[in-house]
Amino acid sequence: MAHLGTAAMKTTISVIKADVGSCPGHAVVHPDLIKTAEEALKKCDLLIDFVVTNCGDDLELIMTHTHGVDSEKIHQLAWGIFESAAERAKQLKLYGAGQDLLKDAFSGNIRGMGPGIAEIEFTERKAEPVVVFLMDKTEPGAFNLPIYRIFADPFNTAGLIIDPSFHQGFRFEVWDIKESKKVFMSCPEDMYDLLALIGAKSRYVIKRIYPKEGGKLPADESVAAISTEKLSLIAGEYVGKDDPVAVVRAQSGLPALGEVLEPFAFPHLVSGWMRGSHNGPIMPVGQKDARCTRFDGPPRVVGLGFQCSNGKLIGPVDLFDDPAFNKARKTAQEIADYMRHHGPFEPHRLPQEDMEYTTLPKVLKKFKDKFVSIT
Ligand code: 13P
Ligand code: 13P
Ligand code: MG
Ligand code: MG
């Protein structure tokens, strides 16, 4: 109650990212762009703390503040930084300078303008472990499998069975990104229905996870959020992949840190990779190895761990920079070889409807008069 002056101030973590140019090709963000962002954030007085980093060619702003999710001020700040970084990228003639900035003028909210956003606002616990996941060369649906495993799969998360503080499970907010609709489903009771949707990962994407009513954590404060922006749906054409980010809280009423990381020991197939038009394995890597080289990939995921302390980000710890994930990286390399051998054939190449660009209409036009009836 505000009049008692005891209401705990909530912390917001906003992870906002954009590809505003890279070097060379779609490989890595240039250090000047990181410097541009850091200098701008240092000067501004809206934030409690921040970390600027990259995953491959995506510039990542990890920011903490007290302005809540969807704050116009914070979104405007991020947009301005991406514009300045894109300006520097243009001077350096970096590849794809300004690639993800799809609109000319900011008008209140950065959603739908190109950058990807994952934000959570929450009451800090006594100790608040948070993981920020950053992916390159893939799409938001790439998070469906690991997030499902973390919050609903007892073969991944032992705590769902043995920890009384979240034995009741979690609530999933799922977005239909083609129809712009959302639905809530609870696990374990709606598990099969949830899987029926999120298995179709190019359309149904997990947006947020909530604790259930009556548990240890407030049921209205999300414990995980994933960016769901699809650039091709915003621009109406291919403009680069929608390399997603996620924020996941851990421990004490939530899956343990190790349960949050465990799904990434399996390098599952995601769509993206070369020209955003191929299936391939996602490789968990340390930040220094988030450099998509082979056939512009294979897709990467970085996990940065923090303890959040009154909004201060204690960390980051580069969680996949660990020999425990060597086997996953090796498996990813083997799958990458196997998939590459298919060349232009599906299922390495995405099915027609999911491809980011295609020559098919032109090929069909060229051979239009040569097609003859089979019957
Ligand atoms: P602690 O007993 O140190 O809290 O660790 C428990 C745990 O979550 C390990 O996964
Ligand atoms: P990004 O989406 O990471 O810019 O990659 C685009 C691409 O076409 C890679 O081949
Ligand atoms: Mg790029
Ligand atoms: Mg990228």
CSV table of C-alpha atoms and ligand atoms in Angstrom, one decimal:
chain,number,residue,atom,x,y,z
A,1,MET,CA,0.0,0.0,0.0
A,2,ALA,CA,1.5,3.2,-1.2
A,3,HIS,CA,0.4,5.3,1.8
A,4,LEU,CA,2.4,3.1,4.1
A,5,GLY,CA,5.4,3.7,2.0
A,6,THR,CA,6.3,0.0,2.1
A,7,ALA,CA,5.4,-1.1,-1.4
A,8,ALA,CA,8.5,-2.8,-2.8
A,9,MET,CA,9.7,-1.1,-6.0
A,10,LYS,CA,9.4,-3.4,-8.9
A,11,THR,CA,12.4,-4.0,-11.2
A,12,THR,CA,12.0,-4.2,-15.0
A,13,ILE,CA,14.5,-5.9,-17.2
A,14,SER,CA,14.2,-4.9,-20.9
A,15,VAL,CA,16.2,-6.7,-23.5
A,16,ILE,CA,15.9,-4.9,-26.8
A,17,LYS,CA,17.9,-5.9,-29.8
A,18,ALA,CA,18.4,-5.0,-33.5
A,19,ASP,CA,20.8,-5.9,-36.3
A,20,VAL,CA,21.9,-2.5,-37.5
A,21,GLY,CA,25.0,-3.6,-39.4
A,22,SER,CA,27.8,-6.2,-39.1
A,23,CYS,CA,31.3,-7.1,-40.2
A,24,PRO,CA,31.9,-8.9,-42.5
A,25,GLY,CA,28.5,-9.9,-44.0
A,26,HIS,CA,26.1,-11.1,-41.3
A,27,ALA,CA,28.9,-12.2,-39.0
A,28,VAL,CA,29.6,-9.9,-36.0
A,29,VAL,CA,28.6,-6.5,-34.6
A,30,HIS,CA,31.5,-4.0,-35.0
A,31,PRO,CA,33.0,-2.8,-31.7
A,32,ASP,CA,32.2,0.8,-32.6
A,33,LEU,CA,28.5,0.0,-32.5
A,34,ILE,CA,28.8,-1.4,-29.0
A,35,LYS,CA,30.8,1.7,-28.0
A,36,THR,CA,28.1,4.0,-29.5
A,37,ALA,CA,25.4,2.2,-27.5
A,38,GLU,CA,27.5,2.1,-24.2
A,39,GLU,CA,28.3,5.8,-24.4
A,40,ALA,CA,24.6,6.7,-25.0
A,41,LEU,CA,23.4,4.5,-22.1
A,42,LYS,CA,26.1,5.9,-19.7
A,43,LYS,CA,24.8,9.4,-20.4
A,44,CYS,CA,21.1,8.7,-19.8
A,45,ASP,CA,19.5,8.8,-16.4
A,46,LEU,CA,16.6,6.5,-17.0
A,47,LEU,CA,18.3,3.2,-16.2
A,48,ILE,CA,19.5,1.5,-13.0
A,49,ASP,CA,22.0,-0.6,-14.9
A,50,PHE,CA,22.8,-1.9,-18.4
A,51,VAL,CA,25.0,-4.3,-20.4
A,52,VAL,CA,25.6,-3.9,-24.1
A,53,THR,CA,26.7,-6.9,-26.0
A,54,ASN,CA,26.2,-8.9,-29.2
A,55,CYS,CA,25.2,-12.3,-30.4
A,56,GLY,CA,26.6,-12.5,-33.8
A,57,ASP,CA,25.4,-9.6,-35.9
A,58,ASP,CA,22.7,-8.6,-33.4
A,59,LEU,CA,23.3,-5.6,-31.1
A,60,GLU,CA,21.8,-6.4,-27.6
A,61,LEU,CA,20.8,-3.8,-25.0
A,62,ILE,CA,20.2,-5.4,-21.6
A,63,MET,CA,18.7,-2.7,-19.4
A,64,THR,CA,17.2,-2.5,-15.9
A,65,HIS,CA,14.9,0.3,-14.7
A,66,THR,CA,11.7,1.0,-12.8
A,67,HIS,CA,9.5,2.2,-15.7
A,68,GLY,CA,7.7,-1.1,-16.3
A,69,VAL,CA,7.3,-3.0,-19.6
A,70,ASP,CA,6.3,-1.2,-22.8
A,71,SER,CA,7.7,2.1,-21.4
A,72,GLU,CA,7.7,4.8,-24.1
A,73,LYS,CA,10.8,6.4,-22.6
A,74,ILE,CA,12.8,3.1,-22.6
A,75,HIS,CA,11.7,2.2,-26.1
A,76,GLN,CA,12.5,5.6,-27.4
A,77,LEU,CA,15.9,5.4,-25.8
A,78,ALA,CA,16.6,2.0,-27.5
A,79,TRP,CA,15.3,3.3,-30.8
A,80,GLY,CA,17.6,6.4,-30.7
A,81,ILE,CA,20.6,4.2,-29.9
A,82,PHE,CA,19.9,1.9,-32.8
A,83,GLU,CA,19.6,4.9,-35.1
A,84,SER,CA,23.0,6.3,-33.9
A,85,ALA,CA,24.6,2.8,-34.2
A,86,ALA,CA,23.1,2.4,-37.7
A,87,GLU,CA,24.6,5.8,-38.6
A,88,ARG,CA,28.1,4.7,-37.5
A,89,ALA,CA,27.5,1.4,-39.4
A,90,LYS,CA,26.7,3.4,-42.6
A,91,GLN,CA,30.0,5.4,-42.2
A,92,LEU,CA,31.9,2.2,-41.9
A,93,LYS,CA,29.9,0.7,-44.8
A,94,LEU,CA,29.1,-2.3,-42.6
A,95,TYR,CA,26.8,-5.0,-44.0
A,96,GLY,CA,23.1,-4.5,-43.6
A,97,ALA,CA,23.5,-1.0,-42.0
A,98,GLY,CA,20.1,-0.2,-40.4
A,99,GLN,CA,18.7,-3.6,-41.5
A,100,ASP,CA,16.2,-4.0,-38.6
A,101,LEU,CA,15.0,-0.4,-38.4
A,102,LEU,CA,11.9,-0.8,-40.5
A,103,LYS,CA,10.1,2.5,-39.7
A,104,ASP,CA,11.3,6.0,-40.1
A,105,ALA,CA,10.0,7.7,-37.0
A,106,PHE,CA,9.4,6.5,-33.5
A,107,SER,CA,5.8,6.8,-32.3
A,108,GLY,CA,5.5,5.6,-28.7
A,109,ASN,CA,6.4,2.0,-28.8
A,110,ILE,CA,9.3,0.1,-30.4
A,111,ARG,CA,7.1,-3.0,-31.1
A,112,GLY,CA,6.3,-3.5,-34.7
A,113,MET,CA,9.2,-1.3,-35.8
A,114,GLY,CA,11.8,-4.0,-36.4
A,115,PRO,CA,13.8,-4.5,-33.1
A,116,GLY,CA,13.1,-7.5,-30.9
A,117,ILE,CA,11.9,-7.0,-27.3
A,118,ALA,CA,11.7,-9.2,-24.2
A,119,GLU,CA,10.7,-7.5,-21.0
A,120,ILE,CA,9.7,-8.6,-17.5
A,121,GLU,CA,8.7,-6.5,-14.5
A,122,PHE,CA,8.8,-8.2,-11.1
A,123,THR,CA,9.3,-7.9,-7.3
A,124,GLU,CA,12.8,-8.9,-6.6
A,125,ARG,CA,13.2,-11.9,-4.3
A,126,LYS,CA,15.9,-12.2,-1.6
A,127,ALA,CA,18.2,-13.5,-4.3
A,128,GLU,CA,17.2,-13.0,-8.0
A,129,PRO,CA,19.0,-15.2,-10.6
A,130,VAL,CA,18.2,-14.2,-14.2
A,131,VAL,CA,19.4,-15.6,-17.5
A,132,VAL,CA,19.3,-13.6,-20.7
A,133,PHE,CA,19.3,-15.8,-23.8
A,134,LEU,CA,20.4,-14.3,-27.1
A,135,MET,CA,20.0,-16.2,-30.4
A,136,ASP,CA,21.4,-15.4,-33.9
A,137,LYS,CA,20.3,-16.8,-37.3
A,138,THR,CA,16.9,-18.1,-36.2
A,139,GLU,CA,13.4,-17.1,-35.4
A,140,PRO,CA,11.3,-16.6,-32.2
A,141,GLY,CA,9.8,-20.1,-32.4
A,142,ALA,CA,13.3,-21.5,-31.7
A,143,PHE,CA,12.6,-20.8,-28.0
A,144,ASN,CA,9.4,-22.9,-27.9
A,145,LEU,CA,11.2,-26.2,-27.3
A,146,PRO,CA,13.6,-25.1,-24.6
A,147,ILE,CA,11.1,-22.9,-22.8
A,148,TYR,CA,8.5,-25.7,-22.8
A,149,ARG,CA,11.1,-28.1,-21.4
A,150,ILE,CA,12.2,-25.7,-18.7
A,151,PHE,CA,8.6,-24.9,-17.4
A,152,ALA,CA,6.6,-28.1,-18.3
A,153,ASP,CA,8.8,-31.1,-18.9
A,154,PRO,CA,9.6,-33.2,-15.8
A,155,PHE,CA,12.2,-35.1,-17.7
A,156,ASN,CA,14.1,-31.8,-18.0
A,157,THR,CA,13.1,-30.0,-14.8
A,158,ALA,CA,13.3,-32.3,-11.7
A,159,GLY,CA,11.7,-29.5,-9.6
A,160,LEU,CA,8.3,-30.0,-11.3
A,161,ILE,CA,8.2,-33.3,-9.5
A,162,ILE,CA,10.2,-32.8,-6.4
A,163,ASP,CA,10.0,-29.1,-5.5
A,164,PRO,CA,6.7,-28.3,-3.6
A,165,SER,CA,7.1,-24.6,-4.5
A,166,PHE,CA,6.2,-25.2,-8.2
A,167,HIS,CA,4.9,-28.8,-8.3
A,168,GLN,CA,1.6,-27.2,-9.5
A,169,GLY,CA,3.2,-26.1,-12.8
A,170,PHE,CA,3.1,-22.9,-14.8
A,171,ARG,CA,0.8,-20.8,-17.1
A,172,PHE,CA,1.9,-20.3,-20.8
A,173,GLU,CA,0.9,-17.2,-22.8
A,174,VAL,CA,1.1,-18.3,-26.5
A,175,TRP,CA,0.9,-15.9,-29.4
A,176,ASP,CA,-0.4,-16.7,-32.9
A,177,ILE,CA,1.9,-14.3,-34.7
A,178,LYS,CA,0.2,-14.6,-38.0
A,179,GLU,CA,-3.3,-13.7,-36.7
A,180,SER,CA,-2.1,-11.4,-33.9
A,181,LYS,CA,-4.0,-13.4,-31.2
A,182,LYS,CA,-3.0,-14.8,-27.9
A,183,VAL,CA,-4.2,-17.7,-25.7
A,184,PHE,CA,-3.3,-18.8,-22.1
A,185,MET,CA,-2.7,-22.5,-21.4
A,186,SER,CA,-1.7,-24.2,-18.2
A,187,CYS,CA,0.6,-27.1,-17.6
A,188,PRO,CA,0.4,-29.9,-16.8
A,189,GLU,CA,-3.4,-29.9,-17.5
A,190,ASP,CA,-3.3,-28.4,-21.0
A,191,MET,CA,0.0,-30.0,-22.0
A,192,TYR,CA,-1.1,-31.9,-25.1
A,193,ASP,CA,-3.1,-28.9,-26.4
A,194,LEU,CA,-0.1,-26.6,-25.8
A,195,LEU,CA,2.2,-28.9,-27.7
A,196,ALA,CA,-0.3,-29.1,-30.5
A,197,LEU,CA,0.2,-25.4,-31.0
A,198,ILE,CA,3.8,-24.7,-30.2
A,199,GLY,CA,5.1,-27.6,-32.3
A,200,ALA,CA,4.1,-25.4,-35.2
A,201,LYS,CA,6.8,-23.0,-34.2
A,202,SER,CA,6.8,-20.6,-37.1
A,203,ARG,CA,3.2,-19.5,-36.1
A,204,TYR,CA,2.6,-20.2,-32.4
A,205,VAL,CA,5.2,-18.8,-30.1
A,206,ILE,CA,5.5,-18.8,-26.4
A,207,LYS,CA,5.5,-15.1,-25.3
A,208,ARG,CA,5.5,-15.3,-21.5
A,209,ILE,CA,5.4,-17.7,-18.6
A,210,TYR,CA,3.5,-17.0,-15.3
A,211,PRO,CA,3.4,-18.8,-12.0
A,212,LYS,CA,0.0,-20.2,-11.0
A,213,GLU,CA,-2.3,-18.7,-8.4
A,214,GLY,CA,-1.6,-19.6,-4.8
A,215,GLY,CA,2.1,-20.4,-5.3
A,216,LYS,CA,5.2,-18.8,-3.8
A,217,LEU,CA,5.5,-16.1,-6.5
A,218,PRO,CA,2.9,-13.5,-7.6
A,219,ALA,CA,0.7,-15.0,-10.4
A,220,ASP,CA,0.6,-11.7,-12.3
A,221,GLU,CA,4.4,-11.2,-12.6
A,222,SER,CA,5.9,-13.1,-15.6
A,223,VAL,CA,8.9,-15.3,-14.8
A,224,ALA,CA,10.0,-15.5,-18.5
A,225,ALA,CA,9.5,-13.5,-21.6
A,226,ILE,CA,10.5,-14.1,-25.2
A,227,SER,CA,10.7,-11.6,-28.1
A,228,THR,CA,8.2,-12.6,-30.8
A,229,GLU,CA,8.7,-9.9,-33.5
A,230,LYS,CA,8.6,-11.4,-37.0
A,231,LEU,CA,10.3,-8.9,-39.4
A,232,SER,CA,8.8,-10.4,-42.5
A,233,LEU,CA,5.3,-9.9,-41.1
A,234,ILE,CA,6.1,-6.3,-40.3
A,235,ALA,CA,7.8,-5.4,-43.6
A,236,GLY,CA,5.8,-7.8,-45.8
A,237,GLU,CA,9.0,-9.2,-47.3
A,238,TYR,CA,12.4,-10.7,-46.3
A,239,VAL,CA,14.5,-8.2,-44.3
A,240,GLY,CA,16.7,-10.5,-42.3
A,241,LYS,CA,15.8,-13.0,-39.6
A,242,ASP,CA,14.1,-12.2,-36.4
A,243,ASP,CA,16.9,-13.4,-34.2
A,244,PRO,CA,15.1,-13.7,-30.8
A,245,VAL,CA,16.0,-13.0,-27.2
A,246,ALA,CA,14.5,-14.2,-23.9
A,247,VAL,CA,14.7,-13.4,-20.2
A,248,VAL,CA,14.2,-16.3,-17.7
A,249,ARG,CA,14.2,-16.0,-13.9
A,250,ALA,CA,15.5,-19.0,-11.9
A,251,GLN,CA,15.5,-20.8,-8.4
A,252,SER,CA,13.3,-20.4,-5.3
A,253,GLY,CA,9.8,-21.2,-6.7
A,254,LEU,CA,11.2,-21.5,-10.2
A,255,PRO,CA,13.3,-24.0,-12.1
A,256,ALA,CA,17.0,-24.0,-10.9
A,257,LEU,CA,19.7,-22.4,-13.0
A,258,GLY,CA,20.8,-25.8,-14.2
A,259,GLU,CA,17.2,-26.8,-15.2
A,260,VAL,CA,17.0,-23.5,-17.2
A,261,LEU,CA,20.2,-24.4,-19.1
A,262,GLU,CA,19.6,-28.1,-19.5
A,263,PRO,CA,17.4,-28.0,-22.7
A,264,PHE,CA,20.3,-26.5,-24.6
A,265,ALA,CA,22.4,-29.7,-24.2
A,266,PHE,CA,20.2,-30.9,-27.1
A,267,PRO,CA,21.0,-28.8,-30.2
A,268,HIS,CA,17.4,-28.9,-31.6
A,269,LEU,CA,16.6,-28.0,-35.2
A,270,VAL,CA,15.5,-24.4,-35.8
A,271,SER,CA,14.8,-22.4,-39.0
A,272,GLY,CA,17.0,-19.6,-40.1
A,273,TRP,CA,20.7,-20.1,-40.9
A,274,MET,CA,21.7,-19.2,-44.5
A,275,ARG,CA,19.4,-16.4,-45.9
A,276,GLY,CA,16.9,-17.2,-43.2
A,277,SER,CA,15.7,-20.1,-45.3
A,278,HIS,CA,17.3,-23.3,-43.9
A,279,ASN,CA,16.8,-25.7,-41.0
A,280,GLY,CA,19.8,-26.4,-38.8
A,281,PRO,CA,20.9,-27.2,-35.3
A,282,ILE,CA,21.2,-24.4,-32.7
A,283,MET,CA,24.6,-24.4,-31.1
A,284,PRO,CA,25.0,-23.2,-27.5
A,285,VAL,CA,28.2,-21.1,-27.3
A,286,GLY,CA,30.2,-18.7,-25.2
A,287,GLN,CA,29.8,-15.1,-26.2
A,288,LYS,CA,33.2,-15.1,-28.1
A,289,ASP,CA,32.0,-17.9,-30.3
A,290,ALA,CA,28.7,-16.2,-31.2
A,291,ARG,CA,30.1,-15.8,-34.7
A,292,CYS,CA,28.0,-17.3,-37.5
A,293,THR,CA,30.6,-18.4,-40.1
A,294,ARG,CA,29.8,-21.7,-41.6
A,295,PHE,CA,27.1,-21.2,-44.2
A,296,ASP,CA,26.3,-18.2,-42.1
A,297,GLY,CA,25.8,-20.4,-39.1
A,298,PRO,CA,24.9,-22.8,-37.7
A,299,PRO,CA,22.5,-20.8,-35.5
A,300,ARG,CA,23.9,-19.8,-32.1
A,301,VAL,CA,22.5,-19.3,-28.6
A,302,VAL,CA,24.4,-17.4,-25.8
A,303,GLY,CA,23.3,-17.5,-22.2
A,304,LEU,CA,24.3,-14.7,-19.9
A,305,GLY,CA,23.6,-15.2,-16.1
A,306,PHE,CA,23.1,-12.4,-13.6
A,307,GLN,CA,22.1,-11.9,-10.0
A,308,CYS,CA,19.8,-8.9,-10.0
A,309,SER,CA,20.3,-6.8,-6.9
A,310,ASN,CA,17.9,-3.8,-6.6
A,311,GLY,CA,18.1,-3.5,-10.3
A,312,LYS,CA,21.9,-3.8,-10.5
A,313,LEU,CA,23.1,-6.5,-12.8
A,314,ILE,CA,25.7,-8.6,-11.0
A,315,GLY,CA,27.5,-10.5,-13.8
A,316,PRO,CA,27.3,-11.5,-16.6
A,317,VAL,CA,28.5,-15.0,-16.4
A,318,ASP,CA,28.9,-16.6,-19.8
A,319,LEU,CA,27.0,-19.7,-19.1
A,320,PHE,CA,27.6,-21.8,-22.2
A,321,ASP,CA,31.3,-21.1,-22.1
A,322,ASP,CA,31.7,-24.4,-20.3
A,323,PRO,CA,33.1,-27.8,-21.3
A,324,ALA,CA,29.8,-29.4,-20.1
A,325,PHE,CA,28.3,-28.1,-23.4
A,326,ASN,CA,31.1,-29.4,-25.7
A,327,LYS,CA,29.1,-32.5,-26.5
A,328,ALA,CA,26.1,-30.3,-27.6
A,329,ARG,CA,28.5,-28.3,-29.8
A,330,LYS,CA,30.0,-31.4,-31.3
A,331,THR,CA,26.5,-32.9,-32.0
A,332,ALA,CA,25.5,-29.6,-33.6
A,333,GLN,CA,28.5,-29.8,-35.9
A,334,GLU,CA,27.6,-33.3,-36.9
A,335,ILE,CA,24.0,-32.3,-37.6
A,336,ALA,CA,25.2,-29.3,-39.5
A,337,ASP,CA,27.2,-31.6,-41.8
A,338,TYR,CA,24.3,-33.9,-42.2
A,339,MET,CA,21.9,-31.1,-43.0
A,340,ARG,CA,24.3,-29.4,-45.4
A,341,HIS,CA,24.6,-32.5,-47.5
A,342,HIS,CA,21.0,-32.0,-48.6
A,343,GLY,CA,22.0,-28.8,-50.4
A,344,PRO,CA,18.9,-27.2,-51.9
A,345,PHE,CA,16.5,-30.0,-50.8
A,346,GLU,CA,14.0,-29.9,-48.0
A,347,PRO,CA,14.0,-30.4,-45.1
A,348,HIS,CA,17.4,-28.5,-45.0
A,349,ARG,CA,15.9,-25.8,-47.2
A,350,LEU,CA,12.7,-24.5,-45.6
A,351,PRO,CA,9.3,-25.4,-47.2
A,352,GLN,CA,8.1,-22.9,-49.7
A,353,GLU,CA,5.7,-21.0,-47.4
A,354,ASP,CA,8.4,-20.4,-44.7
A,355,MET,CA,11.2,-19.3,-47.1
A,356,GLU,CA,12.4,-15.8,-46.7
A,357,TYR,CA,12.9,-15.3,-50.4
A,358,THR,CA,12.5,-17.4,-53.4
A,359,THR,CA,13.0,-17.5,-57.2
A,360,LEU,CA,10.1,-19.9,-57.7
A,361,PRO,CA,7.7,-17.4,-59.2
A,362,LYS,CA,10.4,-16.3,-61.7
A,363,VAL,CA,11.2,-20.0,-62.6
A,364,LEU,CA,7.5,-20.7,-63.1
A,365,LYS,CA,7.1,-17.7,-65.3
A,366,LYS,CA,10.1,-18.6,-67.4
A,367,PHE,CA,8.7,-22.1,-68.0
A,368,LYS,CA,5.1,-21.0,-68.1
A,369,ASP,CA,4.6,-22.0,-71.8
A,370,LYS,CA,6.5,-25.2,-71.5
A,371,PHE,CA,4.2,-26.8,-68.9
A,372,VAL,CA,1.9,-29.3,-70.6
A,373,SER,CA,-1.0,-31.3,-69.1
A,374,ILE,CA,-0.2,-34.7,-67.7
A,375,THR,CA,-3.7,-36.1,-68.4
B,1,13P,P1,20.9,-24.9,-3.1
B,1,13P,O1,20.6,-26.0,-2.1
B,1,13P,O2,22.3,-24.4,-3.1
B,1,13P,O3,19.8,-23.8,-3.1
B,1,13P,O4,20.8,-25.6,-4.6
B,1,13P,C1,19.6,-26.2,-4.9
B,1,13P,C2,19.5,-26.2,-6.3
B,1,13P,O5,18.6,-25.6,-6.8
B,1,13P,C3,20.4,-27.0,-7.2
B,1,13P,O6,19.9,-27.2,-8.4
B,2,13P,P1,20.7,-12.0,-39.9
B,2,13P,O1,19.2,-12.2,-39.8
B,2,13P,O2,21.4,-12.5,-38.7
B,2,13P,O3,21.0,-10.7,-40.3
B,2,13P,O4,21.2,-13.0,-41.1
B,2,13P,C1,20.6,-12.9,-42.3
B,2,13P,C2,21.1,-13.8,-43.4
B,2,13P,O5,20.6,-13.8,-44.5
B,2,13P,C3,22.2,-14.8,-43.1
B,2,13P,O6,22.5,-15.6,-44.2
B,3,MG,MG,22.5,-9.4,-40.4
B,4,MG,MG,21.4,-11.8,-36.8
